[in-house]
């Protein structure tokens, strides 16, 4: 019976593993092959040129270098803001209520607030991009933010926030944080629910403030969840192309001020018909994502806290 388990298990794994290999691993391998060619995507001829695409892409200061810089800014800012806000809201909803008789309570209506914060998750990314594009529009085109500033006597950007080179990338980051914070609020709230309330009550009896309780109790016990969120948010930050493509002028403008590396892949592959260069940028993005995940897990690794 023991030896008969292996063929039985393999019979269930064969189809999903085969499909995964065919639909995921093989296209990845093909992308590595195409990155070493000058293939245009319109013919069946492959001319192998070695690593010329990789050399040229780092010399492109019009698309690639701005895309790398902006993607790096998003990667540094967006996960930090999202995790900080999600932790703050989750802590306040679950532990921030008035304590009675030494008992820790969440705020009244916490479940309703979680639903409100989570609501952006039920919207598609395209809908979110269109909604916020209208929010950032000029006042004479019905832009809500510009109209609100104008109402209180502050002069908004004449052509809208997305037309300003110094604003556009931060507008995109704000939308990414807004759309992600609700999910991680619920994620951290679920992790907090597993922390025994006796630990919080002991901290309260010892005179610990809310801030001290958060940094000395909650954060260490949630560190594995924070670590997981950091990796996933880093991957989301590297994949900001769809939001930028729909929201921003010129799909990365103005003047490439919101260009991201995913948009550069799209430009080379479909606008310029240089699939080899597009594949090379995709390979760089793949390794950047892999390195980011490994480094994040190594840097944020701590000893497991038992309770």
Phi, psi and omega in degrees: 000321181296318181286338180281351180288325185297308177300326180294316179293318180297328180295328177281328183277338188301311184293307180297321178293320177297316178296319179296319178296317183289318187268340184241302186291318180295316174300325176298313180297321178295324178297320176298320179294314182295328181296343180263011182236174174253030184300133180269345182091353182251000180221171179263008182269130177244117173254113182284126183239013178070227185260022181298322179299320181291327177289317184290326185294329179277358174258358181273100181268007178266316184244306190292309183296315173299323179296319178294318181296312182293322177295322177296320178297314178299318182295327180279323189268313190297312179297322182296312181296317182296313181294318181298313180293318181296318178295317181298310181295318180296318180296315181293322181289326185264332186233352190275003180284168178292131179275139179233124179062034180077010180261136179274134180226153171277174180286154179293135181079022183301321181297320179295317180297322179297321178296317180297314180294326183282345187308319179303337181291338181274354179265144176287159181297325179296318179295318178300316181296318181293318179300313183285332174298321176289324178298322182274359184293162177299159183298323181286353174251016176085017179294122186293317181294316179295321179295320179295318177296319179296325181293325181269007174094012178258131182281116180277168175303134186300317183262015180093162183294325184286348178271355180264125181297329182276352181252328197299316182294322179290330174295319178295316180298319179299320179292319179298318178294314180302319183283338185259335190296327181296319180297314183284337170299312178294321179299312179290326177298320178296321178292322179294330181296338180274352178279124180301136180294339179299329179293316178294321181294323177295319177296322179294319179295324180284359177088016180288138177281173178299318181296314179297319179298321181295310186282334183262339183242299188294306185300314177299323181284341179258008191299322179296323177293320178296319179299315178297315179299322182298316181294314181296319180291327175297320177294319177297320180296325178284350184241049183270009188299314185300316180295316179295318183298320183276322188279316196269152175293143179063019179051053181137004181264192358283143178056040176063021181290339178240019179296134175237163189295328176296323177293327178293320176301315180297316182298311182292322186285322188244325180278317183265353181056042175242077185293330178297314178294319178300319178294323179297318178294322177297322177295318177299318179296322178299312181291327177297318178295318180296315180295318179301316181295315182294314181297318180299316180293325180286315184292321185270008182288132177223165176294140180293133179266121179265142176211000000 
